[in-house]
Amino acid sequence: MRITDVVVTPVAFRDPALLNSAGVHEPYALRAVIEVRTDDGLCGLGETTGDENLLALLNRAASAAVGADPFDLIDLERRTAAAVGGHDSPDAHGLTGPSSAAKSLARVFSPFEVACLDLQGRATGRPVWALLGGKARERVPFSAYLFYKWAAHPGSPYPDEEDDPWGEALDPDGVVAQARRMVDLYGFRSIKLKGGVFPPEEEIEAIRALRAAFPDHPLRLDPNCAWTVGTSHKVAEALDGVLEYLEDPTPTIPGMAEVAARAPMPLATNMCVVGFADLPESVARGAVGVVLSDHHYWGGLRASHKLAAVCDTFGIGLSMHSNSHLGISLAAMVHLAAATPNLTYDVDTHWPWRSEDVVADNPYVFTGGSVAVPDTPGLGIELDRDELARLHEQYLRCGVRSRDDTAYMRRFRPEFEKRRPRW
C-alpha cells in the first residue's frame, strides 16, 4: 500500500461569541480536513487547526507524503520534518502555550498520523484503539465546557442571521443556566468553566454558584494564565474543597510551581507543559499535577501515548485538552482516550458549541456525558462530502484566515489588551 494523493481542505464553521483571557471567539472557527488516499482505493481522515500559516506547512507535508507507506509512520514523520524545514507556526491567540519549530512540526505531523492510523484500521479491519494497544474502557466520559459569552456576535455575521441558542452568560446566574442546559442535553457529570474574563472574585462566585447547583459534579476552573502568583494563591485558598483541579492560573513553569507548592488542589496545564521538552523542568519543580494532553499539539496519537507513559511514571494525572473541533477530531480523541488506561479525568470538549460538521450520520453520540467506544474499522467515520464542500465555501466566503481573539475583541472594545497576568 502506498499513498498516492493527499488533500488538505480548509473549512470554517460557526462559533459562538465565547470569551477568554485573550478576547472573544470570532464568528467562524477554522479547521483543516486531511484526506490521505492510497493505491488500493482507501482514504484515511485527519483534522487539525486551520490558520493560514499552518495550512502552508500542511500543504508542504501533503506533497512530501505521496509515495510513503501509511504503515511506516517513522518515515512519514521524517518526510514531514524535511518538508516543514524548521519553520515555526505559532497561534495568534496564545492559549496553547509558547510555540517553537519542534512544536510546530508536531502540529503538522499529527493529522497525517491520525489519517494513516485510520487507513491502517480500514486496511486491517481493526479500530484505531486496537492499533494503539487495546481498549481500557468501553465509554469515554467528557466534561461540560462552560464559557462566559455574549448573547450573540455583534452585527449580523451570518447570512441567515441565525440566533445563538445558548444566550448570554456574563454572571453566576448565566453560567449556571448554561451549565443546566448543557448537562440536560448531554448528561455531563463534571463541569469546567473558562475563566480569566472577569476579576477573580466574580469567577469565584460563579464556581460557588455551580457548586450549589451541582453538588456532586467535579468542578474545574481555567483562567488561561490571567492571574499573578499571589492572586492564584488567594483563589486556590478560596476554592479549597470546591475544585477538582485549577488549570493554568499563572504563566510559566516556575510560576506554576510556586502556586502548586501552596495550592490545596492539583494544578493542571495545557499552557506551560505543551511539549516533551517542557516535562523535565515541570517534573523537577512539581509544577503540575495534571497534564491536559492534546494529540493535535503533541504530535499525534502515538506521541500522546508516550506522554501518558511519562505521566504514569511520575504520578502525574492525565486529562485531555480541547479546542473548537469537528467530528474527525472527536473520533480521534475517543479512540485515544479508550486506549489510555491512566487518562482518568473526564475529557474536555467543545462539541456542544458547534452546529456544523463534516462527518456523516453523527456516529459519536453523547449519552450520560460519555461516548461509546466503537468497534468499527479505523476511526469509524465517513466524510459528508456535501458538508465538506459547503464548509469549504464558507471558509472562502467568511474572510477569517487566522484565529485572533484579541483583534476581534478590539473591534468592539478598542481599549482591550491581552495581558497575562491581568490580575
Tab-separated table of C-alpha atoms in Angstrom:
chain	number	residue	atom	x	y	z
A	1	MET	CA	0.000	0.000	0.000
A	2	ARG	CA	1.310	3.454	-0.951
A	3	ILE	CA	-0.020	6.985	-0.529
A	4	THR	CA	-0.995	8.341	-3.936
A	5	ASP	CA	-2.650	11.623	-3.012
A	6	VAL	CA	-3.190	13.904	-0.010
A	7	VAL	CA	-5.868	16.600	0.024
A	8	VAL	CA	-5.903	19.417	2.590
A	9	THR	CA	-9.251	21.256	2.730
A	10	PRO	CA	-9.653	24.336	4.941
A	11	VAL	CA	-13.138	24.759	6.376
A	12	ALA	CA	-14.925	27.291	8.554
A	13	PHE	CA	-17.823	26.569	10.899
A	14	ARG	CA	-19.929	28.858	13.038
A	15	ASP	CA	-18.598	29.586	16.513
A	16	PRO	CA	-20.428	31.479	19.307
A	17	ALA	CA	-19.058	34.613	20.980
A	18	LEU	CA	-17.135	32.771	23.707
A	19	LEU	CA	-14.913	34.865	25.997
A	20	ASN	CA	-11.458	34.067	27.366
A	21	SER	CA	-8.358	35.869	28.616
A	22	ALA	CA	-7.259	36.610	25.023
A	23	GLY	CA	-10.556	38.180	23.951
A	24	VAL	CA	-13.535	36.577	22.216
A	25	HIS	CA	-14.015	33.866	19.585
A	26	GLU	CA	-14.623	35.094	16.054
A	27	PRO	CA	-17.872	34.132	14.278
A	28	TYR	CA	-16.122	31.302	12.431
A	29	ALA	CA	-13.702	28.660	13.716
A	30	LEU	CA	-11.148	27.274	11.259
A	31	ARG	CA	-10.128	23.660	10.739
A	32	ALA	CA	-8.222	21.725	8.103
A	33	VAL	CA	-9.513	18.341	6.938
A	34	ILE	CA	-6.827	15.918	5.742
A	35	GLU	CA	-7.620	13.085	3.293
A	36	VAL	CA	-4.831	10.571	2.681
A	37	ARG	CA	-5.598	8.301	-0.291
A	38	THR	CA	-3.841	5.099	-1.306
A	39	ASP	CA	-3.287	2.999	-4.407
A	40	ASP	CA	-5.842	0.406	-3.265
A	41	GLY	CA	-8.671	2.927	-3.055
A	42	LEU	CA	-8.722	3.586	0.704
A	43	CYS	CA	-8.925	7.056	2.264
A	44	GLY	CA	-7.871	7.967	5.814
A	45	LEU	CA	-9.028	11.117	7.618
A	46	GLY	CA	-7.331	13.626	9.896
A	47	GLU	CA	-8.207	17.065	11.265
A	48	THR	CA	-6.327	19.974	12.800
A	49	THR	CA	-6.484	23.756	13.196
A	50	GLY	CA	-6.841	25.800	10.022
A	51	ASP	CA	-4.861	29.025	10.459
A	52	GLU	CA	-3.246	30.093	7.186
A	53	ASN	CA	0.363	29.823	8.435
A	54	LEU	CA	-0.247	26.206	9.461
A	55	LEU	CA	-2.086	25.483	6.204
A	56	ALA	CA	1.033	26.377	4.245
A	57	LEU	CA	3.041	23.802	6.201
A	58	LEU	CA	0.284	21.186	5.907
A	59	ASN	CA	0.329	21.523	2.138
A	60	ARG	CA	4.119	21.096	2.088
A	61	ALA	CA	3.796	17.955	4.183
A	62	ALA	CA	0.980	16.671	1.957
A	63	SER	CA	3.216	16.761	-1.092
A	64	ALA	CA	6.040	15.024	0.784
A	65	ALA	CA	3.742	12.204	1.937
A	66	VAL	CA	2.972	10.991	-1.596
A	67	GLY	CA	4.694	7.647	-2.182
A	68	ALA	CA	5.003	6.817	1.521
A	69	ASP	CA	3.787	3.608	3.153
A	70	PRO	CA	0.960	4.546	5.576
A	71	PHE	CA	2.165	1.794	7.932
A	72	ASP	CA	5.668	3.355	8.119
A	73	LEU	CA	4.952	6.289	10.409
A	74	ILE	CA	8.626	6.853	11.206
A	75	ASP	CA	9.305	7.501	7.528
A	76	LEU	CA	6.214	9.713	7.307
A	77	GLU	CA	7.438	11.814	10.227
A	78	ARG	CA	10.873	12.096	8.604
A	79	ARG	CA	9.264	13.274	5.365
A	80	THR	CA	7.125	15.767	7.289
A	81	ALA	CA	10.139	17.198	9.112
A	82	ALA	CA	12.017	17.680	5.844
A	83	ALA	CA	9.011	19.425	4.306
A	84	VAL	CA	8.411	21.714	7.289
A	85	GLY	CA	12.093	22.609	7.389
A	86	GLY	CA	12.268	24.056	10.896
A	87	HIS	CA	9.522	26.652	10.378
A	88	ASP	CA	7.537	27.846	13.384
A	89	SER	CA	3.785	28.395	13.166
A	90	PRO	CA	2.537	29.970	16.417
A	91	ASP	CA	-1.116	30.509	17.310
A	92	ALA	CA	-2.128	34.170	17.381
A	93	HIS	CA	-4.360	33.633	20.436
A	94	GLY	CA	-1.569	32.105	22.545
A	95	LEU	CA	-3.955	29.881	24.500
A	96	THR	CA	-1.889	26.746	23.988
A	97	GLY	CA	1.435	27.957	25.332
A	98	PRO	CA	4.645	29.128	23.672
A	99	SER	CA	5.444	27.847	20.200
A	100	SER	CA	8.664	26.505	18.669
A	101	ALA	CA	9.802	24.770	15.498
A	102	ALA	CA	9.592	21.365	17.229
A	103	LYS	CA	6.072	22.046	18.455
A	104	SER	CA	5.004	23.256	15.020
A	105	LEU	CA	6.361	20.060	13.471
A	106	ALA	CA	4.264	18.066	15.956
A	107	ARG	CA	1.162	20.039	14.958
A	108	VAL	CA	1.765	19.414	11.264
A	109	PHE	CA	2.517	15.718	11.646
A	110	SER	CA	-0.439	14.915	13.906
A	111	PRO	CA	-3.318	14.944	11.362
A	112	PHE	CA	-1.285	12.889	8.874
A	113	GLU	CA	-0.519	10.307	11.549
A	114	VAL	CA	-4.208	10.127	12.519
A	115	ALA	CA	-5.187	9.710	8.864
A	116	CYS	CA	-2.636	6.914	8.435
A	117	LEU	CA	-3.858	5.129	11.557
A	118	ASP	CA	-7.366	5.436	10.129
A	119	LEU	CA	-6.022	3.878	6.915
A	120	GLN	CA	-4.313	1.081	8.825
A	121	GLY	CA	-7.564	0.313	10.608
A	122	ARG	CA	-9.575	0.315	7.405
A	123	ALA	CA	-7.000	-1.962	5.720
A	124	THR	CA	-6.893	-4.473	8.591
A	125	GLY	CA	-10.497	-4.257	9.738
A	126	ARG	CA	-9.441	-3.060	13.207
A	127	PRO	CA	-10.428	0.081	15.146
A	128	VAL	CA	-7.725	2.652	15.871
A	129	TRP	CA	-7.841	1.907	19.605
A	130	ALA	CA	-6.710	-1.659	18.798
A	131	LEU	CA	-3.747	-0.321	16.834
A	132	LEU	CA	-2.791	1.731	19.899
A	133	GLY	CA	-2.656	-1.340	22.118
A	134	GLY	CA	-6.182	-2.128	23.231
A	135	LYS	CA	-9.313	-0.798	24.888
A	136	ALA	CA	-9.066	0.303	28.525
A	137	ARG	CA	-12.701	1.470	28.744
A	138	GLU	CA	-15.988	0.929	26.918
A	139	ARG	CA	-17.095	4.548	27.206
A	140	VAL	CA	-15.133	7.816	27.297
A	141	PRO	CA	-16.516	10.404	29.759
A	142	PHE	CA	-16.405	14.090	28.821
A	143	SER	CA	-16.776	17.296	30.828
A	144	ALA	CA	-19.183	20.180	30.236
A	145	TYR	CA	-17.082	23.112	28.992
A	146	LEU	CA	-18.678	26.407	30.069
A	147	PHE	CA	-17.765	29.867	28.810
A	148	TYR	CA	-18.654	33.389	29.692
A	149	LYS	CA	-20.234	34.577	26.473
A	150	TRP	CA	-22.035	37.402	24.757
A	151	ALA	CA	-25.648	36.822	23.727
A	152	ALA	CA	-24.525	36.853	20.092
A	153	HIS	CA	-21.830	38.229	17.826
A	154	PRO	CA	-22.260	41.978	17.245
A	155	GLY	CA	-23.858	42.831	13.929
A	156	SER	CA	-25.087	40.111	11.587
A	157	PRO	CA	-22.086	37.909	10.725
A	158	TYR	CA	-24.178	35.029	9.380
A	159	PRO	CA	-26.077	35.262	6.074
A	160	ASP	CA	-29.300	33.919	7.602
A	161	GLU	CA	-28.858	35.800	10.913
A	162	GLU	CA	-29.144	32.530	12.823
A	163	ASP	CA	-29.880	33.006	16.526
A	164	ASP	CA	-27.425	31.721	19.121
A	165	PRO	CA	-29.489	29.244	21.166
A	166	TRP	CA	-27.176	29.499	24.180
A	167	GLY	CA	-27.797	33.150	25.004
A	168	GLU	CA	-25.774	35.361	27.292
A	169	ALA	CA	-23.662	34.228	30.261
A	170	LEU	CA	-21.883	37.112	31.981
A	171	ASP	CA	-22.604	36.439	35.660
A	172	PRO	CA	-23.057	33.453	38.008
A	173	ASP	CA	-26.751	33.070	37.126
A	174	GLY	CA	-25.928	32.985	33.415
A	175	VAL	CA	-23.154	30.449	33.968
A	176	VAL	CA	-25.417	28.168	35.998
A	177	ALA	CA	-28.176	28.402	33.376
A	178	GLN	CA	-25.672	27.463	30.678
A	179	ALA	CA	-24.488	24.518	32.758
A	180	ARG	CA	-28.042	23.276	33.316
A	181	ARG	CA	-28.760	23.331	29.601
A	182	MET	CA	-25.509	21.576	28.740
A	183	VAL	CA	-25.995	18.881	31.385
A	184	ASP	CA	-29.612	18.372	30.313
A	185	LEU	CA	-28.598	17.992	26.657
A	186	TYR	CA	-25.503	15.828	27.058
A	187	GLY	CA	-25.595	14.383	30.573
A	188	PHE	CA	-22.131	15.630	31.565
A	189	ARG	CA	-21.057	14.612	35.060
A	190	SER	CA	-18.223	17.107	35.544
A	191	ILE	CA	-18.008	20.815	34.708
A	192	LYS	CA	-15.253	23.193	33.612
A	193	LEU	CA	-15.508	26.989	33.444
A	194	LYS	CA	-13.250	29.024	31.185
A	195	GLY	CA	-12.187	31.939	33.360
A	196	GLY	CA	-9.709	34.792	33.058
A	197	VAL	CA	-12.502	37.066	31.808
A	198	PHE	CA	-13.695	38.895	34.923
A	199	PRO	CA	-11.953	39.809	38.197
A	200	PRO	CA	-11.155	36.662	40.191
A	201	GLU	CA	-13.720	37.466	42.874
A	202	GLU	CA	-16.509	37.255	40.297
A	203	GLU	CA	-15.266	33.948	38.941
A	204	ILE	CA	-15.001	32.524	42.457
A	205	GLU	CA	-18.678	33.382	42.919
A	206	ALA	CA	-19.535	31.658	39.653
A	207	ILE	CA	-17.776	28.483	40.806
A	208	ARG	CA	-19.575	28.632	44.148
A	209	ALA	CA	-22.890	29.041	42.318
A	210	LEU	CA	-22.051	25.976	40.211
A	211	ARG	CA	-21.227	24.020	43.371
A	212	ALA	CA	-24.598	24.958	44.887
A	213	ALA	CA	-26.431	23.959	41.697
A	214	PHE	CA	-24.393	20.798	41.046
A	215	PRO	CA	-23.239	19.492	44.431
A	216	ASP	CA	-21.954	16.167	43.061
A	217	HIS	CA	-20.208	17.327	39.880
A	218	PRO	CA	-16.405	17.733	39.961
A	219	LEU	CA	-15.606	21.360	39.033
A	220	ARG	CA	-12.641	22.901	37.213
A	221	LEU	CA	-11.617	26.494	36.531
A	222	ASP	CA	-9.258	27.616	33.751
A	223	PRO	CA	-8.263	31.328	33.651
A	224	ASN	CA	-5.572	30.814	30.959
A	225	CYS	CA	-2.732	32.385	32.977
A	226	ALA	CA	-4.719	35.528	33.823
A	227	TRP	CA	-3.506	35.749	37.441
A	228	THR	CA	-0.308	36.558	39.267
A	229	VAL	CA	1.149	34.018	41.665
A	230	GLY	CA	-0.287	35.975	44.592
A	231	THR	CA	-3.775	36.111	43.112
A	232	SER	CA	-3.569	32.414	42.261
A	233	HIS	CA	-2.808	31.623	45.900
A	234	LYS	CA	-5.867	33.596	47.026
A	235	VAL	CA	-8.203	31.914	44.523
A	236	ALA	CA	-6.875	28.443	45.358
A	237	GLU	CA	-7.419	29.077	49.061
A	238	ALA	CA	-10.935	30.446	48.459
A	239	LEU	CA	-11.902	27.370	46.434
A	240	ASP	CA	-10.322	24.758	48.689
A	241	GLY	CA	-12.570	21.698	48.676
A	242	VAL	CA	-14.549	23.009	45.706
A	243	LEU	CA	-12.321	22.426	42.660
A	244	GLU	CA	-11.220	19.086	41.246
A	245	TYR	CA	-8.270	20.972	39.752
A	246	LEU	CA	-7.221	24.536	38.913
A	247	GLU	CA	-5.926	24.881	35.359
A	248	ASP	CA	-3.156	27.301	34.297
A	249	PRO	CA	-3.794	30.013	36.882
A	250	THR	CA	-0.464	31.773	36.206
A	251	PRO	CA	2.191	31.844	33.455
A	252	THR	CA	5.399	29.753	33.201
A	253	ILE	CA	6.593	26.577	34.869
A	254	PRO	CA	8.337	28.457	37.734
A	255	GLY	CA	5.151	30.441	38.382
A	256	MET	CA	3.009	27.300	38.374
A	257	ALA	CA	5.468	25.590	40.721
A	258	GLU	CA	5.200	28.470	43.171
A	259	VAL	CA	1.410	28.218	43.167
A	260	ALA	CA	1.449	24.412	43.324
A	261	ALA	CA	3.583	24.497	46.476
A	262	ARG	CA	0.661	26.009	48.415
A	263	ALA	CA	-2.474	25.160	46.428
A	264	PRO	CA	-4.769	22.641	48.153
A	265	MET	CA	-5.892	21.177	44.803
A	266	PRO	CA	-3.842	19.883	41.830
A	267	LEU	CA	-2.800	22.333	39.137
A	268	ALA	CA	-3.484	21.288	35.548
A	269	THR	CA	-1.972	22.673	32.361
A	270	ASN	CA	-2.081	22.874	28.607
A	271	MET	CA	-0.083	26.126	28.502
A	272	CYS	CA	3.189	25.577	30.380
A	273	VAL	CA	3.735	21.897	29.544
A	274	VAL	CA	2.955	21.668	25.832
A	275	GLY	CA	5.801	19.517	24.527
A	276	PHE	CA	8.211	16.841	25.695
A	277	ALA	CA	10.978	19.404	26.254
A	278	ASP	CA	8.804	21.032	28.946
A	279	LEU	CA	8.487	17.885	31.041
A	280	PRO	CA	11.870	17.686	32.832
A	281	GLU	CA	11.633	21.124	34.440
A	282	SER	CA	7.966	20.690	35.279
A	283	VAL	CA	8.576	17.333	36.971
A	284	ALA	CA	11.638	18.593	38.823
A	285	ARG	CA	9.767	21.624	40.166
A	286	GLY	CA	6.496	19.790	40.887
A	287	ALA	CA	4.726	22.422	38.820
A	288	VAL	CA	1.662	20.472	37.687
A	289	GLY	CA	-0.441	17.611	38.968
A	290	VAL	CA	-2.436	17.052	35.777
A	291	VAL	CA	-1.310	17.389	32.150
A	292	LEU	CA	-4.012	18.068	29.586
A	293	SER	CA	-2.818	16.163	26.549
A	294	ASP	CA	-3.872	17.162	23.041
A	295	HIS	CA	-2.903	14.950	20.120
A	296	HIS	CA	-3.118	17.935	17.753
A	297	TYR	CA	-0.260	19.650	19.613
A	298	TRP	CA	1.772	16.742	20.994
A	299	GLY	CA	2.370	15.096	17.614
A	300	GLY	CA	-0.439	12.588	17.231
A	301	LEU	CA	-1.947	9.598	18.991
A	302	ARG	CA	1.258	7.602	19.498
A	303	ALA	CA	3.084	10.637	20.916
A	304	SER	CA	0.159	11.195	23.283
A	305	HIS	CA	0.594	7.581	24.401
A	306	LYS	CA	4.250	8.361	25.169
A	307	LEU	CA	3.156	11.375	27.189
A	308	ALA	CA	0.752	9.155	29.114
A	309	ALA	CA	3.614	6.808	29.992
A	310	VAL	CA	5.705	9.716	31.310
A	311	CYS	CA	2.793	10.952	33.411
A	312	ASP	CA	2.230	7.442	34.771
A	313	THR	CA	5.907	7.118	35.667
A	314	PHE	CA	5.958	10.327	37.696
A	315	GLY	CA	2.488	10.060	39.225
A	316	ILE	CA	1.050	12.954	37.216
A	317	GLY	CA	-2.649	12.910	36.360
A	318	LEU	CA	-3.820	12.966	32.754
A	319	SER	CA	-6.758	14.600	31.049
A	320	MET	CA	-7.330	15.902	27.515
A	321	HIS	CA	-7.456	19.463	26.196
A	322	SER	CA	-9.950	20.636	23.588
A	323	ASN	CA	-10.236	23.436	21.078
A	324	SER	CA	-13.057	24.234	18.653
A	325	HIS	CA	-13.218	20.998	16.652
A	326	LEU	CA	-15.261	18.844	14.298
A	327	GLY	CA	-16.152	15.149	14.244
A	328	ILE	CA	-12.853	13.781	12.919
A	329	SER	CA	-11.044	15.159	15.959
A	330	LEU	CA	-13.779	13.890	18.274
A	331	ALA	CA	-13.340	10.385	16.841
A	332	ALA	CA	-9.562	10.519	17.305
A	333	MET	CA	-9.990	11.750	20.884
A	334	VAL	CA	-12.373	8.892	21.702
A	335	HIS	CA	-10.006	6.234	20.326
A	336	LEU	CA	-7.010	7.749	22.122
A	337	ALA	CA	-8.869	8.011	25.440
A	338	ALA	CA	-10.129	4.454	25.058
A	339	ALA	CA	-6.563	3.167	24.668
A	340	THR	CA	-5.017	5.202	27.526
A	341	PRO	CA	-5.610	3.485	30.905
A	342	ASN	CA	-4.263	6.337	33.062
A	343	LEU	CA	-6.400	9.030	31.427
A	344	THR	CA	-8.675	9.107	34.464
A	345	TYR	CA	-10.092	12.653	34.332
A	346	ASP	CA	-13.116	13.447	32.172
A	347	VAL	CA	-12.052	14.807	28.789
A	348	ASP	CA	-12.608	18.409	27.655
A	349	THR	CA	-14.661	19.008	24.524
A	350	HIS	CA	-16.035	21.990	22.595
A	351	TRP	CA	-18.512	19.658	20.872
A	352	PRO	CA	-21.697	21.309	22.252
A	353	TRP	CA	-20.633	24.670	20.830
A	354	ARG	CA	-20.528	23.630	17.158
A	355	SER	CA	-23.629	23.398	14.970
A	356	GLU	CA	-21.961	22.134	11.770
A	357	ASP	CA	-19.795	19.132	10.912
A	358	VAL	CA	-18.062	17.289	8.077
A	359	VAL	CA	-18.752	13.760	9.397
A	360	ALA	CA	-21.733	11.838	8.030
A	361	ASP	CA	-24.515	10.481	10.253
A	362	ASN	CA	-23.016	11.611	13.596
A	363	PRO	CA	-21.793	8.168	14.772
A	364	TYR	CA	-20.430	9.515	18.100
A	365	VAL	CA	-23.355	10.266	20.403
A	366	PHE	CA	-23.139	11.671	23.948
A	367	THR	CA	-25.188	9.734	26.477
A	368	GLY	CA	-24.788	10.316	30.200
A	369	GLY	CA	-21.840	12.588	29.481
A	370	SER	CA	-19.873	9.891	27.678
A	371	VAL	CA	-19.357	8.395	24.214
A	372	ALA	CA	-19.317	4.681	23.458
A	373	VAL	CA	-16.053	3.349	22.030
A	374	PRO	CA	-16.757	1.869	18.575
A	375	ASP	CA	-15.500	-1.427	17.192
A	376	THR	CA	-15.731	-0.349	13.548
A	377	PRO	CA	-12.542	-0.220	11.426
A	378	GLY	CA	-10.286	2.809	11.636
A	379	LEU	CA	-11.845	5.889	13.232
A	380	GLY	CA	-15.308	4.588	12.366
A	381	ILE	CA	-16.375	7.693	10.425
A	382	GLU	CA	-17.014	8.814	6.849
A	383	LEU	CA	-16.971	12.269	5.304
A	384	ASP	CA	-20.168	14.052	4.369
A	385	ARG	CA	-18.779	15.437	1.133
A	386	ASP	CA	-21.646	17.867	0.613
A	387	GLU	CA	-20.987	19.388	4.037
A	388	LEU	CA	-17.228	19.408	3.437
A	389	ALA	CA	-17.802	21.387	0.234
A	390	ARG	CA	-20.241	23.741	1.966
A	391	LEU	CA	-17.911	24.460	4.879
A	392	HIS	CA	-15.021	24.996	2.464
A	393	GLU	CA	-17.129	27.510	0.563
A	394	GLN	CA	-17.985	29.109	3.914
A	395	TYR	CA	-14.239	29.347	4.586
A	396	LEU	CA	-13.648	31.113	1.283
A	397	ARG	CA	-16.540	33.487	1.903
A	398	CYS	CA	-16.123	34.365	5.596
A	399	GLY	CA	-12.741	36.100	5.283
A	400	VAL	CA	-11.292	34.691	8.529
A	401	ARG	CA	-7.852	33.226	7.884
A	402	SER	CA	-6.298	33.013	11.358
A	403	ARG	CA	-7.950	32.857	14.753
A	404	ASP	CA	-7.195	36.070	16.631
A	405	ASP	CA	-9.448	36.525	19.664
A	406	THR	CA	-7.704	39.752	20.689
A	407	ALA	CA	-8.043	41.540	17.344
A	408	TYR	CA	-11.697	40.549	17.127
A	409	MET	CA	-12.390	41.836	20.650
A	410	ARG	CA	-10.752	45.171	19.780
A	411	ARG	CA	-13.286	45.750	17.016
A	412	PHE	CA	-15.863	46.304	19.741
A	413	ARG	CA	-13.682	47.294	22.703
A	414	PRO	CA	-10.668	49.188	21.334
A	415	GLU	CA	-9.195	49.589	24.804
A	416	PHE	CA	-8.871	45.819	25.336
A	417	GLU	CA	-5.344	44.477	25.862
A	418	LYS	CA	-4.264	40.854	26.110
A	419	ARG	CA	-2.306	40.733	29.359
A	420	ARG	CA	-1.099	37.646	31.174
A	421	PRO	CA	-1.293	38.018	34.077
A	422	ARG	CA	-4.063	40.602	34.231
A	423	TRP	CA	-4.986	40.360	37.931
